[in-house]
Amino acid sequence: MNTTSLARYRAEWFSSPSGARRDVLAGMVGTFALIPEVIAFSFVAGIDPEVGIFASFVIGIVIAFAGGRPAMISGAAGSVALVVAALVHSHGLQYLLAATLLAGILQIAFGLLKLDVLLRFVSRSVRTGFVNALAILIFSAQLPQMLGVTWHTYAMIAFGLGIIYLVPRVTRSIPSPLICIVALTIISVAFPMPIHTVADLGRLPASLPSFHLPDFPLTLEALRIVAPYAFAIAAVGLLESMMTASVVDDLTETTSSKARECTGLGLANLLAGLFGGIAGCGMIGQTVGNVRYGGRGRLSTLVAGVFLLVVMVPLRPWVAQVPVAALVAIMIMVSISTFSWGSLADLARHPKVSGVVMLATVAVTVATHDLSAGVAVGVLLSGVFFAFKVTKLMHVDDDLDPVTGIRTYTVTGQIFFASAEIFADKFDLRDTTDRVRIDLTDAHLWDVTAVGALDDVVTKMRRHGTIVELIGLNQASAILVDRHAPLVRGATV
């Protein structure tokens, strides 16, 4: 690191005493927000809850130091659990750990190669859809804890929400979710009632994670089984982390290194696999909660990871008594604050295609519970709509000079695979004019399809005895023509 980078890195850890206090408290809120989701999705993946908790602990510590986005909380997330469930079911935990190691290596390579630039192809509409879908999924994940329960649970959730939203009007010195957890735990202990507690969610870890290599056969057949899952884990994890980092950039009005975030995530997953944990990625719900309650630095990320193991191992007897209703109330608050409510009004004000892309991203994500699928559909639709839009901006005008007898075709716009056929159809290939001039001053050829269309037009006109001249070909287009249609280049004047 140079002097400037080192100073910035130090500032990301400690900006002021008050900032450090906010980071610590916000990180603690993030920890309690991690617990229900990590445990719940551990069951989805078919693994013990301690595997997800160990992973979140390791990932949180590593990403705090190596990540590129301060205040971002990463851990064992639901999307990765959905990806690996089939692998765990068919081949067991050791194959999952091997896939986690390979996914970490792939993510490190992705970051070092700075392939994070691919995020630029994700439009704002897709990002909004991603955030809204996450909010819906976060809320829907709480529904199982609110079905088939007594009225006491609903009363505790309502009371918890009241604390979360009303306490900040009195004081913000302590995050209201922490007050909610403490208050509801005291009530449930003082007045026993039929409600679920954290202990009911699954077996909690009784010891610290230990280093060990996966019991995995080093054969081509085993690698063939693991590789597809590793690629899927790497892709889903990178996508969610980069999207979450972008959301935090917007919330905090700051920038971050996406390439470093990718490399840091890969290193975190690599170590998580070596300590017996599942792969993870950025967790938008917990991250938004962390930021909303003052988390801005790397310290909040570190606290979220360290405090998770502190409360789950030494303080396990007390944590086990925390009502699930308190955690549900926190996650409902997070889902409400995550959802972009302004996007509903934007549906009427923004272009319809933007609304379609956003809604499609939400619909696919919610239907499949797969964030990568929703974003992929959104990016695909954005690309298709963009191609149609650019195609309409390309047009060809023709004019015949009665004195010289030269017909001039003036081309304006972008010529590429989507507009090449329309471009070719604009020319009268059986024109009886002896000379034709194609003016490309205000046009640009983007790919071999565009060059091929131009080559076909020129070749067919020459076949009918027409002399063809090209003018205004810019340098980039000329290079493409030289490489793929040298005979057409000969017509340039």
PDB file of N, CA, C and O in Angstrom, residues 348-378:
ATOM      1  N   ALA A 348     -44.383   4.833 -12.588  1.00  0.00           N
ATOM      2  CA  ALA A 348     -45.227   5.731 -13.382  1.00  0.00           C
ATOM      3  C   ALA A 348     -44.410   6.818 -14.069  1.00  0.00           C
ATOM      4  O   ALA A 348     -44.790   7.291 -15.148  1.00  0.00           O
ATOM      5  N   ARG A 349     -43.271   7.212 -13.483  1.00  0.00           N
ATOM      6  CA  ARG A 349     -42.491   8.324 -14.014  1.00  0.00           C
ATOM      7  C   ARG A 349     -41.396   7.893 -14.978  1.00  0.00           C
ATOM      8  O   ARG A 349     -41.086   8.591 -15.919  1.00  0.00           O
ATOM      9  N   HIS A 350     -40.823   6.730 -14.738  1.00  0.00           N
ATOM     10  CA  HIS A 350     -39.712   6.275 -15.568  1.00  0.00           C
ATOM     11  C   HIS A 350     -40.208   5.573 -16.832  1.00  0.00           C
ATOM     12  O   HIS A 350     -41.387   5.188 -16.914  1.00  0.00           O
ATOM     13  N   PRO A 351     -39.328   5.368 -17.830  1.00  0.00           N
ATOM     14  CA  PRO A 351     -39.726   4.625 -19.033  1.00  0.00           C
ATOM     15  C   PRO A 351     -40.253   3.241 -18.676  1.00  0.00           C
ATOM     16  O   PRO A 351     -39.798   2.610 -17.716  1.00  0.00           O
ATOM     17  N   LYS A 352     -41.211   2.771 -19.454  1.00  0.00           N
ATOM     18  CA  LYS A 352     -41.853   1.489 -19.152  1.00  0.00           C
ATOM     19  C   LYS A 352     -40.869   0.331 -19.154  1.00  0.00           C
ATOM     20  O   LYS A 352     -40.998  -0.615 -18.362  1.00  0.00           O
ATOM     21  N   VAL A 353     -39.893   0.384 -20.059  1.00  0.00           N
ATOM     22  CA  VAL A 353     -38.935  -0.724 -20.129  1.00  0.00           C
ATOM     23  C   VAL A 353     -38.146  -0.849 -18.823  1.00  0.00           C
ATOM     24  O   VAL A 353     -37.812  -1.958 -18.387  1.00  0.00           O
ATOM     25  N   SER A 354     -37.845   0.266 -18.174  1.00  0.00           N
ATOM     26  CA  SER A 354     -37.135   0.223 -16.893  1.00  0.00           C
ATOM     27  C   SER A 354     -37.989  -0.473 -15.836  1.00  0.00           C
ATOM     28  O   SER A 354     -37.494  -1.282 -15.045  1.00  0.00           O
ATOM     29  N   GLY A 355     -39.282  -0.153 -15.844  1.00  0.00           N
ATOM     30  CA  GLY A 355     -40.193  -0.802 -14.909  1.00  0.00           C
ATOM     31  C   GLY A 355     -40.315  -2.289 -15.170  1.00  0.00           C
ATOM     32  O   GLY A 355     -40.366  -3.094 -14.234  1.00  0.00           O
ATOM     33  N   VAL A 356     -40.350  -2.677 -16.446  1.00  0.00           N
ATOM     34  CA  VAL A 356     -40.444  -4.096 -16.803  1.00  0.00           C
ATOM     35  C   VAL A 356     -39.213  -4.846 -16.306  1.00  0.00           C
ATOM     36  O   VAL A 356     -39.314  -5.946 -15.758  1.00  0.00           O
ATOM     37  N   VAL A 357     -38.042  -4.248 -16.506  1.00  0.00           N
ATOM     38  CA  VAL A 357     -36.795  -4.887 -16.063  1.00  0.00           C
ATOM     39  C   VAL A 357     -36.793  -5.055 -14.546  1.00  0.00           C
ATOM     40  O   VAL A 357     -36.445  -6.126 -14.027  1.00  0.00           O
ATOM     41  N   MET A 358     -37.183  -4.016 -13.833  1.00  0.00           N
ATOM     42  CA  MET A 358     -37.205  -4.084 -12.372  1.00  0.00           C
ATOM     43  C   MET A 358     -38.172  -5.143 -11.876  1.00  0.00           C
ATOM     44  O   MET A 358     -37.842  -5.983 -11.027  1.00  0.00           O
ATOM     45  N   LEU A 359     -39.400  -5.144 -12.427  1.00  0.00           N
ATOM     46  CA  LEU A 359     -40.415  -6.107 -11.999  1.00  0.00           C
ATOM     47  C   LEU A 359     -40.030  -7.538 -12.359  1.00  0.00           C
ATOM     48  O   LEU A 359     -40.277  -8.472 -11.585  1.00  0.00           O
ATOM     49  N   ALA A 360     -39.413  -7.716 -13.529  1.00  0.00           N
ATOM     50  CA  ALA A 360     -38.977  -9.059 -13.935  1.00  0.00           C
ATOM     51  C   ALA A 360     -37.897  -9.581 -12.994  1.00  0.00           C
ATOM     52  O   ALA A 360     -37.899 -10.761 -12.618  1.00  0.00           O
ATOM     53  N   THR A 361     -36.978  -8.704 -12.610  1.00  0.00           N
ATOM     54  CA  THR A 361     -35.925  -9.108 -11.670  1.00  0.00           C
ATOM     55  C   THR A 361     -36.531  -9.544 -10.343  1.00  0.00           C
ATOM     56  O   THR A 361     -36.141 -10.580  -9.777  1.00  0.00           O
ATOM     57  N   VAL A 362     -37.488  -8.773  -9.855  1.00  0.00           N
ATOM     58  CA  VAL A 362     -38.158  -9.119  -8.597  1.00  0.00           C
ATOM     59  C   VAL A 362     -38.915 -10.431  -8.730  1.00  0.00           C
ATOM     60  O   VAL A 362     -38.787 -11.326  -7.881  1.00  0.00           O
ATOM     61  N   ALA A 363     -39.696 -10.568  -9.801  1.00  0.00           N
ATOM     62  CA  ALA A 363     -40.545 -11.747  -9.974  1.00  0.00           C
ATOM     63  C   ALA A 363     -39.720 -13.036 -10.055  1.00  0.00           C
ATOM     64  O   ALA A 363     -40.036 -14.035  -9.391  1.00  0.00           O
ATOM     65  N   VAL A 364     -38.664 -13.022 -10.857  1.00  0.00           N
ATOM     66  CA  VAL A 364     -37.846 -14.226 -11.023  1.00  0.00           C
ATOM     67  C   VAL A 364     -37.114 -14.560  -9.728  1.00  0.00           C
ATOM     68  O   VAL A 364     -37.035 -15.729  -9.332  1.00  0.00           O
ATOM     69  N   THR A 365     -36.590 -13.552  -9.062  1.00  0.00           N
ATOM     70  CA  THR A 365     -35.867 -13.792  -7.810  1.00  0.00           C
ATOM     71  C   THR A 365     -36.779 -14.373  -6.745  1.00  0.00           C
ATOM     72  O   THR A 365     -36.429 -15.354  -6.071  1.00  0.00           O
ATOM     73  N   VAL A 366     -37.963 -13.793  -6.593  1.00  0.00           N
ATOM     74  CA  VAL A 366     -38.902 -14.267  -5.568  1.00  0.00           C
ATOM     75  C   VAL A 366     -39.417 -15.662  -5.921  1.00  0.00           C
ATOM     76  O   VAL A 366     -39.569 -16.529  -5.044  1.00  0.00           O
ATOM     77  N   ALA A 367     -39.667 -15.910  -7.201  1.00  0.00           N
ATOM     78  CA  ALA A 367     -40.207 -17.200  -7.622  1.00  0.00           C
ATOM     79  C   ALA A 367     -39.193 -18.330  -7.445  1.00  0.00           C
ATOM     80  O   ALA A 367     -39.558 -19.449  -7.075  1.00  0.00           O
ATOM     81  N   THR A 368     -37.932 -18.038  -7.721  1.00  0.00           N
ATOM     82  CA  THR A 368     -36.896 -19.085  -7.672  1.00  0.00           C
ATOM     83  C   THR A 368     -36.089 -19.070  -6.377  1.00  0.00           C
ATOM     84  O   THR A 368     -35.360 -20.018  -6.093  1.00  0.00           O
ATOM     85  N   HIS A 369     -36.195 -17.982  -5.616  1.00  0.00           N
ATOM     86  CA  HIS A 369     -35.350 -17.772  -4.430  1.00  0.00           C
ATOM     87  C   HIS A 369     -33.877 -17.801  -4.824  1.00  0.00           C
ATOM     88  O   HIS A 369     -33.007 -18.133  -4.010  1.00  0.00           O
ATOM     89  N   ASP A 370     -33.610 -17.462  -6.063  1.00  0.00           N
ATOM     90  CA  ASP A 370     -32.244 -17.465  -6.600  1.00  0.00           C
ATOM     91  C   ASP A 370     -31.916 -16.068  -7.107  1.00  0.00           C
ATOM     92  O   ASP A 370     -32.432 -15.632  -8.138  1.00  0.00           O
ATOM     93  N   LEU A 371     -31.066 -15.359  -6.370  1.00  0.00           N
ATOM     94  CA  LEU A 371     -30.731 -13.982  -6.740  1.00  0.00           C
ATOM     95  C   LEU A 371     -30.007 -13.908  -8.074  1.00  0.00           C
ATOM     96  O   LEU A 371     -30.213 -12.984  -8.858  1.00  0.00           O
ATOM     97  N   SER A 372     -29.159 -14.892  -8.348  1.00  0.00           N
ATOM     98  CA  SER A 372     -28.409 -14.871  -9.602  1.00  0.00           C
ATOM     99  C   SER A 372     -29.342 -15.022 -10.797  1.00  0.00           C
ATOM    100  O   SER A 372     -29.132 -14.401 -11.843  1.00  0.00           O
ATOM    101  N   ALA A 373     -30.387 -15.840 -10.651  1.00  0.00           N
ATOM    102  CA  ALA A 373     -31.341 -16.022 -11.746  1.00  0.00           C
ATOM    103  C   ALA A 373     -32.094 -14.723 -12.017  1.00  0.00           C
ATOM    104  O   ALA A 373     -32.281 -14.331 -13.173  1.00  0.00           O
ATOM    105  N   GLY A 374     -32.524 -14.043 -10.956  1.00  0.00           N
ATOM    106  CA  GLY A 374     -33.240 -12.782 -11.131  1.00  0.00           C
ATOM    107  C   GLY A 374     -32.387 -11.725 -11.792  1.00  0.00           C
ATOM    108  O   GLY A 374     -32.831 -11.028 -12.711  1.00  0.00           O
ATOM    109  N   VAL A 375     -31.145 -11.596 -11.329  1.00  0.00           N
ATOM    110  CA  VAL A 375     -30.246 -10.596 -11.917  1.00  0.00           C
ATOM    111  C   VAL A 375     -29.922 -10.962 -13.364  1.00  0.00           C
ATOM    112  O   VAL A 375     -29.845 -10.089 -14.231  1.00  0.00           O
ATOM    113  N   ALA A 376     -29.731 -12.252 -13.637  1.00  0.00           N
ATOM    114  CA  ALA A 376     -29.428 -12.682 -15.005  1.00  0.00           C
ATOM    115  C   ALA A 376     -30.565 -12.319 -15.956  1.00  0.00           C
ATOM    116  O   ALA A 376     -30.328 -11.814 -17.071  1.00  0.00           O
ATOM    117  N   VAL A 377     -31.794 -12.555 -15.534  1.00  0.00           N
ATOM    118  CA  VAL A 377     -32.949 -12.200 -16.365  1.00  0.00           C
ATOM    119  C   VAL A 377     -33.021 -10.685 -16.548  1.00  0.00           C
ATOM    120  O   VAL A 377     -33.276 -10.196 -17.652  1.00  0.00           O
ATOM    121  N   GLY A 378     -32.774  -9.947 -15.475  1.00  0.00           N
ATOM    122  CA  GLY A 378     -32.800  -8.489 -15.577  1.00  0.00           C
ATOM    123  C   GLY A 378     -31.747  -7.955 -16.525  1.00  0.00           C
ATOM    124  O   GLY A 378     -32.022  -7.072 -17.344  1.00  0.00           O
TER     125      GLY A 378
END
